[in-house]
Amino acid sequence: MVSRKNWKKLSILLAIVLGIIVCSYLHFGKEESTQLRSNNFQYDVWPPFLILSNYSRTWLQSACLSFKTEFSVSNLKSILSSLQKSPDLNCSLFFKKAHALYHVEKRDHSSLLLPRPLQEKVKKWLGNKESLYHEIYDQEVIHIVNRYTREHTIFNPLRDKRPVQALDQPESLYFSKLLNETGMECDFCNYKEFTAEHTFHRVESTYAFSASNVFKLDPLHALFALKQHDPLHWSKEQFIDLMHLTLTWYRKAHSVFPQAQYPSLIWDVLPKCGASQVHPHMHGFLDSRQYHGVVEAWRMAAEDYYVHRGTNFYTDMAAVASGLGLAVTYKSAIAFASLVPRKDHEVVIMSSSAGTDFFELIYFVLRAFIDDLGKFCYSMGLAYPAMDDKKAQIPAYARIITRGAVTEIRADISSLELFTATNVNIDPFKVIHFVKNSVLKRS
């Protein structure tokens, strides 16, 4: 017969053993589940991408808000809070879309003490404007997180109010010198002699050509370039011709390698952005397994969104932007200022397919940046729908950001953006103003 003392010891021992068994089961079960998701994960067939025309800032203000307000990042939290209380079913549905996509939080405790010598220096940084100086002690910091892509952007409106410091030399003068210095020995200006081809050869159009990248990031890694050396001054006809050439190359590459079907592109303009040559050129990829990097991350976010909500992630993201007045529609395409921009001025352009409407709207956005805002340096990433795969069919979309002054030696991306969250100084509600004007002016 087991004594009470020994029984207590035995009970403790059994509990420990049982605990180890349960923990091991949970650990290996979770590990196996993760492995199954990565190895056997299948995308669903989503509803097609649509541009919902029933959402606009005018509708939101009149039907959903009980007060007049300026639409800005600073006021976004209060706007969404008011929508949550609206008895209107359409307003409630809009709030559910916005809340499902974004977490918005305003933090307004500066916790700041300045010694007297630093006070004078800060006042100079702020152009000796007393009103801005007082805001130093009561700063608003807005954090916006896309719940599905996990992108996290931090806005501080005060940073955008600081006076712009004069540059050492005009950007246009710097650009002209750079253009002249690099034009004489440019490989792309002599592309038939100094650029490689794929085994299925290059494609060429009136204003553009393709090449094969010598140092590849993927077996089907292409370059698409304009025939002119100037990366900023090109017409709509030239740009549309270049973009249609990318489609021609993707179709040709896919016909030779049918298993390759996920197309994406990137474009950095001028050395400040990391471009290896001044001559305007894009990098294109056609992957056999999945989209590259962030494009695939968005597609996985869209799959999770569909599983949770049963609707198209890209459609709802564009719809929320439209309702907040952050979007402009052009024919079958839509452009909107991102609520979680990777860097300043990010605009997203979407369409159900990569075609002339989509390319024209990209052109309007780029001309707004270059001609209206005077932003010579920009980076762009694009993705097209898969060549054959009908599951998880993404729309054609582009993301464009500006990269600061072409003469600025200070980097615009730091460990903050690389490893934590992104800091952006430009309010998206200001960005869309320039895009809307560009569409009106140039269409």
Short mmCIF file of C-alpha atoms in Angstrom, two decimals:
data_model
loop_
_atom_site.label_atom_id
_atom_site.label_comp_id
_atom_site.label_asym_id
_atom_site.label_seq_id
_atom_site.Cartn_x
_atom_site.Cartn_y
_atom_site.Cartn_z
CA MET A 1 0.00 0.00 0.00
CA VAL A 2 1.36 3.41 -1.02
CA SER A 3 1.72 5.88 1.82
CA ARG A 4 0.16 9.32 1.62
CA LYS A 5 3.64 10.89 1.43
CA ASN A 6 4.77 8.60 -1.41
CA TRP A 7 1.44 9.03 -3.20
CA LYS A 8 1.95 12.80 -3.18
CA LYS A 9 5.44 12.35 -4.70
CA LEU A 10 4.06 9.96 -7.31
CA SER A 11 1.30 12.43 -8.22
CA ILE A 12 3.83 15.22 -8.73
CA LEU A 13 6.01 12.96 -10.88
CA LEU A 14 3.03 11.92 -13.02
CA ALA A 15 2.02 15.55 -13.46
CA ILE A 16 5.53 16.45 -14.62
CA VAL A 17 5.64 13.56 -17.11
CA LEU A 18 2.18 14.44 -18.44
CA GLY A 19 3.24 18.07 -18.78
CA ILE A 20 6.30 17.10 -20.81
CA ILE A 21 4.16 14.91 -23.09
CA VAL A 22 1.60 17.69 -23.67
CA CYS A 23 4.27 20.35 -24.31
CA SER A 24 6.08 18.05 -26.74
CA TYR A 25 2.83 17.35 -28.58
CA LEU A 26 2.00 21.04 -28.82
CA HIS A 27 5.52 21.94 -29.96
CA PHE A 28 5.84 19.25 -32.62
CA GLY A 29 2.22 19.67 -33.63
CA LYS A 30 2.76 23.36 -34.20
CA GLU A 31 6.02 22.69 -36.05
CA GLU A 32 4.28 20.11 -38.26
CA SER A 33 1.40 22.52 -38.91
CA THR A 34 3.85 25.25 -39.98
CA GLN A 35 5.65 22.80 -42.24
CA LEU A 36 2.40 21.69 -43.83
CA ARG A 37 1.43 25.30 -44.51
CA SER A 38 4.74 26.04 -46.19
CA ASN A 39 4.98 22.80 -48.20
CA ASN A 40 1.37 22.11 -49.14
CA PHE A 41 -0.24 25.53 -48.85
CA GLN A 42 -2.74 26.17 -51.63
CA TYR A 43 -4.21 29.52 -52.63
CA ASP A 44 -7.94 29.91 -53.17
CA VAL A 45 -9.70 31.43 -56.16
CA TRP A 46 -10.61 34.93 -55.03
CA PRO A 47 -13.36 37.21 -56.32
CA PRO A 48 -11.95 39.37 -59.14
CA PHE A 49 -10.44 42.77 -58.40
CA LEU A 50 -13.01 45.56 -58.78
CA ILE A 51 -12.99 49.32 -58.39
CA LEU A 52 -15.99 50.11 -56.18
CA SER A 53 -17.54 53.36 -57.36
CA ASN A 54 -19.91 53.86 -54.41
CA TYR A 55 -17.21 55.09 -52.01
CA SER A 56 -15.95 58.69 -51.98
CA ARG A 57 -14.97 61.35 -49.49
CA THR A 58 -18.13 63.33 -50.34
CA TRP A 59 -20.29 60.29 -49.52
CA LEU A 60 -18.37 59.58 -46.32
CA GLN A 61 -18.65 63.17 -45.08
CA SER A 62 -22.37 63.57 -45.82
CA ALA A 63 -23.65 60.08 -44.97
CA CYS A 64 -21.36 58.93 -42.17
CA LEU A 65 -19.87 61.85 -40.23
CA SER A 66 -21.83 64.04 -37.86
CA PHE A 67 -19.18 66.79 -37.96
CA LYS A 68 -17.10 68.67 -40.52
CA THR A 69 -13.42 67.77 -40.41
CA GLU A 70 -10.20 68.08 -42.33
CA PHE A 71 -9.22 64.72 -43.78
CA SER A 72 -5.65 64.13 -42.61
CA VAL A 73 -3.52 61.51 -40.89
CA SER A 74 -3.89 63.49 -37.63
CA ASN A 75 -7.68 63.22 -37.78
CA LEU A 76 -7.91 59.65 -39.12
CA LYS A 77 -8.46 58.07 -35.71
CA SER A 78 -11.41 60.35 -34.87
CA ILE A 79 -12.92 59.82 -38.35
CA LEU A 80 -12.84 56.04 -37.94
CA SER A 81 -14.22 56.28 -34.38
CA SER A 82 -17.16 58.30 -35.68
CA LEU A 83 -17.79 55.77 -38.45
CA GLN A 84 -17.96 53.00 -35.88
CA LYS A 85 -20.92 54.71 -34.21
CA SER A 86 -22.82 55.48 -37.43
CA PRO A 87 -26.29 53.83 -37.68
CA ASP A 88 -26.02 53.79 -41.49
CA LEU A 89 -25.42 50.22 -42.72
CA ASN A 90 -23.15 51.31 -45.59
CA CYS A 91 -21.06 53.43 -43.23
CA SER A 92 -20.84 50.49 -40.86
CA LEU A 93 -19.71 48.21 -43.69
CA PHE A 94 -17.05 50.75 -44.71
CA PHE A 95 -15.79 50.94 -41.11
CA LYS A 96 -15.54 47.15 -40.94
CA LYS A 97 -13.38 47.13 -44.10
CA ALA A 98 -11.13 49.90 -42.77
CA HIS A 99 -10.88 48.34 -39.31
CA ALA A 100 -10.15 44.89 -40.76
CA LEU A 101 -7.28 46.31 -42.82
CA TYR A 102 -5.73 48.95 -40.57
CA HIS A 103 -4.92 49.57 -36.92
CA VAL A 104 -4.68 53.33 -36.32
CA GLU A 105 -3.30 54.70 -33.06
CA LYS A 106 -2.53 58.28 -32.03
CA ARG A 107 0.14 58.83 -29.38
CA ASP A 108 0.45 62.38 -28.04
CA HIS A 109 2.83 62.40 -25.07
CA SER A 110 6.14 63.96 -26.06
CA SER A 111 8.06 63.47 -22.78
CA LEU A 112 10.54 66.17 -23.71
CA LEU A 113 12.77 68.58 -21.78
CA LEU A 114 15.17 70.88 -23.64
CA PRO A 115 18.15 72.61 -22.01
CA ARG A 116 18.31 76.33 -22.80
CA PRO A 117 21.16 76.17 -25.37
CA LEU A 118 19.27 73.45 -27.28
CA GLN A 119 16.05 75.50 -27.20
CA GLU A 120 17.64 78.18 -29.38
CA LYS A 121 18.95 75.62 -31.81
CA VAL A 122 15.55 73.89 -32.11
CA LYS A 123 13.88 77.25 -32.76
CA LYS A 124 16.29 77.81 -35.66
CA TRP A 125 15.48 74.33 -37.02
CA LEU A 126 11.82 75.39 -37.00
CA GLY A 127 12.45 78.71 -38.75
CA ASN A 128 11.99 80.66 -35.48
CA LYS A 129 8.24 80.02 -35.65
CA GLU A 130 6.88 80.13 -32.10
CA SER A 131 3.77 78.11 -32.95
CA LEU A 132 5.90 75.23 -34.25
CA TYR A 133 8.23 75.48 -31.26
CA HIS A 134 5.30 75.06 -28.84
CA GLU A 135 4.20 71.96 -30.76
CA ILE A 136 7.53 70.34 -29.82
CA TYR A 137 6.16 69.77 -26.30
CA ASP A 138 2.85 68.32 -27.50
CA GLN A 139 3.71 66.24 -30.54
CA GLU A 140 1.24 63.90 -32.18
CA VAL A 141 2.69 60.61 -33.42
CA ILE A 142 0.39 58.40 -35.48
CA HIS A 143 1.08 54.68 -35.93
CA ILE A 144 -0.75 52.85 -38.74
CA VAL A 145 -0.37 49.10 -39.22
CA ASN A 146 -1.79 47.03 -42.07
CA ARG A 147 -3.07 44.03 -40.12
CA TYR A 148 -2.50 41.61 -43.03
CA THR A 149 0.73 42.76 -44.72
CA ARG A 150 2.15 43.74 -41.26
CA GLU A 151 3.50 46.98 -42.76
CA HIS A 152 3.93 49.57 -40.02
CA THR A 153 4.30 53.30 -40.73
CA ILE A 154 4.85 56.09 -38.19
CA PHE A 155 3.82 59.66 -38.99
CA ASN A 156 4.80 62.81 -37.09
CA PRO A 157 3.01 65.77 -38.75
CA LEU A 158 5.39 68.24 -37.08
CA ARG A 159 8.31 66.87 -39.11
CA ASP A 160 6.53 67.84 -42.34
CA LYS A 161 6.00 71.41 -41.06
CA ARG A 162 9.71 72.13 -40.70
CA PRO A 163 11.03 74.73 -43.20
CA VAL A 164 12.80 73.20 -46.18
CA GLN A 165 16.54 73.76 -46.04
CA ALA A 166 18.12 75.28 -49.16
CA LEU A 167 20.23 72.85 -51.20
CA ASP A 168 23.90 73.48 -51.93
CA GLN A 169 23.12 73.55 -55.66
CA PRO A 170 19.90 73.33 -57.73
CA GLU A 171 18.87 69.77 -58.49
CA SER A 172 18.33 70.62 -62.18
CA LEU A 173 21.95 71.83 -62.49
CA TYR A 174 23.30 68.69 -60.78
CA PHE A 175 21.14 66.51 -63.04
CA SER A 176 22.32 68.25 -66.24
CA LYS A 177 25.98 67.73 -65.29
CA LEU A 178 25.33 64.08 -64.44
CA LEU A 179 23.52 63.51 -67.73
CA ASN A 180 26.37 65.00 -69.77
CA GLU A 181 29.08 63.12 -67.85
CA THR A 182 27.43 59.70 -68.24
CA GLY A 183 26.11 59.99 -71.80
CA MET A 184 29.42 59.55 -73.61
CA GLU A 185 30.23 56.00 -72.50
CA CYS A 186 26.81 54.59 -71.66
CA ASP A 187 26.35 50.85 -72.33
CA PHE A 188 22.61 51.22 -72.83
CA CYS A 189 23.08 53.93 -75.45
CA ASN A 190 25.03 51.27 -77.39
CA TYR A 191 22.84 48.36 -76.38
CA LYS A 192 23.46 46.13 -79.41
CA GLU A 193 27.18 46.01 -78.60
CA PHE A 194 27.18 46.31 -74.80
CA THR A 195 24.09 44.53 -73.45
CA ALA A 196 23.46 40.78 -73.31
CA GLU A 197 20.51 38.84 -74.73
CA HIS A 198 18.55 35.86 -73.48
CA THR A 199 18.87 32.61 -75.40
CA PHE A 200 15.50 33.45 -77.00
CA HIS A 201 16.96 36.86 -77.96
CA ARG A 202 15.78 40.37 -77.14
CA VAL A 203 12.55 42.17 -77.94
CA GLU A 204 12.58 45.69 -79.35
CA SER A 205 10.04 48.44 -80.03
CA THR A 206 10.09 51.99 -81.36
CA TYR A 207 11.40 53.54 -78.14
CA ALA A 208 12.60 50.63 -76.00
CA PHE A 209 14.48 47.33 -75.90
CA SER A 210 15.08 44.35 -73.61
CA ALA A 211 18.34 42.79 -72.49
CA SER A 212 19.46 39.94 -70.28
CA ASN A 213 21.07 40.94 -66.99
CA VAL A 214 24.63 39.59 -66.86
CA PHE A 215 24.65 39.20 -63.05
CA LYS A 216 21.29 37.56 -62.42
CA LEU A 217 18.94 37.47 -59.46
CA ASP A 218 16.77 34.87 -61.22
CA PRO A 219 17.22 32.72 -64.37
CA LEU A 220 14.72 34.95 -66.19
CA HIS A 221 16.08 38.33 -65.09
CA ALA A 222 15.62 40.96 -67.80
CA LEU A 223 16.38 44.64 -68.32
CA PHE A 224 13.91 46.94 -70.06
CA ALA A 225 15.30 50.30 -71.18
CA LEU A 226 14.35 53.35 -73.18
CA LYS A 227 16.56 54.10 -76.16
CA GLN A 228 17.18 57.64 -74.89
CA HIS A 229 19.70 58.41 -72.15
CA ASP A 230 17.63 60.98 -70.22
CA PRO A 231 15.77 59.22 -67.35
CA LEU A 232 13.38 62.10 -66.59
CA HIS A 233 12.21 63.75 -69.80
CA TRP A 234 10.16 61.22 -71.76
CA SER A 235 6.71 61.51 -73.30
CA LYS A 236 3.59 59.49 -72.60
CA GLU A 237 4.06 57.75 -75.96
CA GLN A 238 7.59 56.68 -75.03
CA PHE A 239 6.57 55.46 -71.58
CA ILE A 240 3.56 53.47 -72.82
CA ASP A 241 5.75 51.91 -75.51
CA LEU A 242 8.29 50.84 -72.85
CA MET A 243 5.60 49.30 -70.66
CA HIS A 244 3.99 47.39 -73.53
CA LEU A 245 7.45 46.07 -74.39
CA THR A 246 7.63 44.49 -70.93
CA LEU A 247 4.40 42.60 -71.68
CA THR A 248 5.82 41.42 -75.00
CA TRP A 249 8.94 40.07 -73.27
CA TYR A 250 6.94 38.30 -70.54
CA ARG A 251 4.77 36.56 -73.13
CA LYS A 252 7.82 35.49 -75.12
CA ALA A 253 9.70 34.25 -72.04
CA HIS A 254 6.63 32.34 -70.86
CA SER A 255 6.18 30.71 -74.28
CA VAL A 256 9.77 29.38 -74.06
CA PHE A 257 9.58 28.52 -70.34
CA PRO A 258 5.89 27.73 -69.65
CA GLN A 259 6.52 26.98 -65.97
CA ALA A 260 7.69 30.59 -65.42
CA GLN A 261 4.58 32.68 -64.84
CA TYR A 262 4.90 35.22 -61.98
CA PRO A 263 6.00 38.62 -63.38
CA SER A 264 7.38 41.54 -61.36
CA LEU A 265 9.45 44.65 -62.11
CA ILE A 266 11.47 47.29 -60.27
CA TRP A 267 12.69 50.72 -61.38
CA ASP A 268 15.13 52.98 -59.51
CA VAL A 269 15.89 56.36 -61.07
CA LEU A 270 19.32 58.02 -60.61
CA PRO A 271 22.21 56.96 -58.34
CA LYS A 272 20.56 58.45 -55.22
CA CYS A 273 18.02 55.60 -55.49
CA GLY A 274 20.65 52.95 -56.11
CA ALA A 275 20.43 52.86 -59.92
CA SER A 276 23.65 51.40 -61.37
CA GLN A 277 23.40 53.57 -64.49
CA VAL A 278 21.77 56.92 -65.25
CA HIS A 279 20.18 55.58 -68.45
CA PRO A 280 16.52 54.71 -67.64
CA HIS A 281 16.16 50.94 -67.17
CA MET A 282 13.88 48.55 -65.29
CA HIS A 283 14.65 45.10 -63.92
CA GLY A 284 12.08 42.41 -64.71
CA PHE A 285 11.67 38.92 -63.23
CA LEU A 286 9.55 35.95 -64.30
CA ASP A 287 9.60 33.39 -61.51
CA SER A 288 8.51 29.76 -61.73
CA ARG A 289 7.50 29.24 -58.09
CA GLN A 290 6.02 32.47 -56.71
CA TYR A 291 6.28 36.25 -56.84
CA HIS A 292 9.38 37.83 -55.39
CA GLY A 293 9.53 39.14 -51.84
CA VAL A 294 7.01 41.78 -50.86
CA VAL A 295 4.73 41.02 -53.83
CA GLU A 296 4.32 37.47 -52.54
CA ALA A 297 3.87 38.80 -48.99
CA TRP A 298 0.95 40.90 -50.24
CA ARG A 299 -0.48 37.86 -52.05
CA MET A 300 -0.29 35.79 -48.86
CA ALA A 301 -1.92 38.66 -46.95
CA ALA A 302 -4.68 38.67 -49.56
CA GLU A 303 -5.20 34.93 -49.08
CA ASP A 304 -5.47 35.36 -45.30
CA TYR A 305 -7.88 38.26 -45.83
CA TYR A 306 -10.07 36.16 -48.13
CA VAL A 307 -10.12 33.27 -45.63
CA HIS A 308 -11.15 35.65 -42.82
CA ARG A 309 -13.54 37.96 -44.70
CA GLY A 310 -14.48 36.30 -47.99
CA THR A 311 -13.70 39.38 -50.09
CA ASN A 312 -10.84 40.61 -52.26
CA PHE A 313 -8.04 42.25 -50.28
CA TYR A 314 -6.97 44.53 -53.14
CA THR A 315 -10.57 45.61 -53.85
CA ASP A 316 -11.18 46.54 -50.21
CA MET A 317 -7.84 48.33 -49.85
CA ALA A 318 -8.71 50.52 -52.84
CA ALA A 319 -12.28 51.00 -51.54
CA VAL A 320 -11.09 52.26 -48.15
CA ALA A 321 -8.74 54.69 -49.87
CA SER A 322 -11.59 55.93 -52.08
CA GLY A 323 -13.91 56.51 -49.12
CA LEU A 324 -11.25 58.57 -47.34
CA GLY A 325 -10.64 60.69 -50.44
CA LEU A 326 -7.19 59.19 -51.01
CA ALA A 327 -7.90 57.83 -54.50
CA VAL A 328 -8.47 58.90 -58.09
CA THR A 329 -9.97 56.66 -60.77
CA TYR A 330 -8.90 56.79 -64.40
CA LYS A 331 -10.84 54.54 -66.79
CA SER A 332 -10.23 50.95 -65.59
CA ALA A 333 -7.40 51.89 -63.17
CA ILE A 334 -7.22 53.50 -59.74
CA ALA A 335 -4.40 55.31 -57.93
CA PHE A 336 -4.38 55.93 -54.19
CA ALA A 337 -2.03 57.32 -51.57
CA SER A 338 -0.97 54.51 -49.24
CA LEU A 339 -1.88 54.65 -45.55
CA VAL A 340 1.24 52.59 -44.78
CA PRO A 341 3.80 54.06 -47.21
CA ARG A 342 7.27 52.55 -47.34
CA LYS A 343 8.71 56.04 -47.80
CA ASP A 344 7.54 59.54 -48.76
CA HIS A 345 4.70 60.07 -51.26
CA GLU A 346 3.87 56.39 -51.84
CA VAL A 347 1.12 55.98 -54.42
CA VAL A 348 -0.36 52.60 -55.37
CA ILE A 349 -1.85 52.12 -58.86
CA MET A 350 -4.11 49.12 -59.54
CA SER A 351 -6.07 47.64 -62.42
CA SER A 352 -7.51 44.22 -63.13
CA SER A 353 -4.94 43.77 -65.92
CA ALA A 354 -1.73 45.34 -67.19
CA GLY A 355 -2.82 47.46 -70.12
CA THR A 356 -2.90 50.99 -71.51
CA ASP A 357 -5.22 52.45 -68.80
CA PHE A 358 -2.94 51.10 -66.07
CA PHE A 359 0.21 52.37 -67.77
CA GLU A 360 -1.28 55.81 -68.45
CA LEU A 361 -2.20 56.27 -64.80
CA ILE A 362 1.34 55.32 -63.77
CA TYR A 363 2.58 57.92 -66.25
CA PHE A 364 0.35 60.60 -64.65
CA VAL A 365 1.69 59.75 -61.19
CA LEU A 366 5.33 59.84 -62.32
CA ARG A 367 4.88 63.17 -64.12
CA ALA A 368 3.24 64.57 -60.97
CA PHE A 369 6.32 63.58 -58.98
CA ILE A 370 8.88 64.81 -61.53
CA ASP A 371 7.21 67.92 -62.99
CA ASP A 372 4.80 69.13 -60.29
CA LEU A 373 6.60 68.16 -57.09
CA GLY A 374 10.13 68.42 -58.50
CA LYS A 375 11.07 64.96 -57.22
CA PHE A 376 13.73 63.60 -59.59
CA CYS A 377 14.55 60.47 -57.58
CA TYR A 378 11.92 57.77 -57.25
CA SER A 379 11.64 54.00 -56.93
CA MET A 380 8.86 51.86 -58.35
CA GLY A 381 7.84 48.23 -57.97
CA LEU A 382 5.26 46.54 -60.21
CA ALA A 383 3.56 43.17 -60.41
CA TYR A 384 1.36 41.75 -63.15
CA PRO A 385 -1.24 38.98 -62.87
CA ALA A 386 0.19 35.46 -63.26
CA MET A 387 0.49 34.21 -66.82
CA ASP A 388 -1.62 31.03 -66.25
CA ASP A 389 -2.30 30.50 -62.55
CA LYS A 390 -5.92 31.51 -61.88
CA LYS A 391 -5.69 30.92 -58.15
CA ALA A 392 -4.89 33.94 -56.00
CA GLN A 393 -4.95 36.12 -59.09
CA ILE A 394 -3.55 39.51 -58.10
CA PRO A 395 -4.40 42.68 -60.01
CA ALA A 396 -1.73 44.55 -61.91
CA TYR A 397 -0.32 47.06 -59.46
CA ALA A 398 2.54 49.50 -59.01
CA ARG A 399 3.94 51.13 -55.89
CA ILE A 400 5.93 54.36 -56.30
CA ILE A 401 7.86 56.34 -53.68
CA THR A 402 10.11 59.39 -53.84
CA ARG A 403 13.67 59.16 -52.51
CA GLY A 404 14.67 62.72 -51.56
CA ALA A 405 16.86 65.30 -53.29
CA VAL A 406 19.19 64.04 -56.02
CA THR A 407 22.04 66.10 -54.49
CA GLU A 408 21.51 64.83 -50.94
CA ILE A 409 24.32 62.60 -49.67
CA ARG A 410 22.34 61.54 -46.59
CA ALA A 411 20.61 58.17 -47.05
CA ASP A 412 16.81 58.18 -47.01
CA ILE A 413 16.52 54.58 -45.71
CA SER A 414 18.09 53.49 -42.43
CA SER A 415 17.97 50.59 -39.99
CA LEU A 416 14.61 52.00 -38.85
CA GLU A 417 13.02 51.08 -42.20
CA LEU A 418 15.09 47.94 -42.69
CA PHE A 419 14.50 46.34 -39.30
CA THR A 420 11.62 48.03 -37.44
CA ALA A 421 8.95 50.44 -38.73
CA THR A 422 8.92 53.05 -41.47
CA ASN A 423 8.95 56.76 -40.66
CA VAL A 424 7.24 58.99 -43.22
CA ASN A 425 6.96 62.76 -43.05
CA ILE A 426 4.43 63.37 -45.84
CA ASP A 427 0.70 63.11 -45.12
CA PRO A 428 -0.98 60.78 -47.69
CA PHE A 429 -3.91 63.20 -47.83
CA LYS A 430 -1.53 65.80 -49.30
CA VAL A 431 0.00 63.36 -51.76
CA ILE A 432 -3.24 62.49 -53.53
CA HIS A 433 -3.87 66.18 -54.27
CA PHE A 434 -0.93 66.24 -56.71
CA VAL A 435 -1.98 62.97 -58.34
CA LYS A 436 -5.55 64.14 -58.91
CA ASN A 437 -4.29 67.37 -60.48
CA SER A 438 -1.91 65.45 -62.72
CA VAL A 439 -4.69 63.18 -64.01
CA LEU A 440 -6.90 66.21 -64.72
CA LYS A 441 -4.09 68.14 -66.40
CA ARG A 442 -2.50 65.38 -68.47
CA SER A 443 -5.43 63.17 -69.45
#
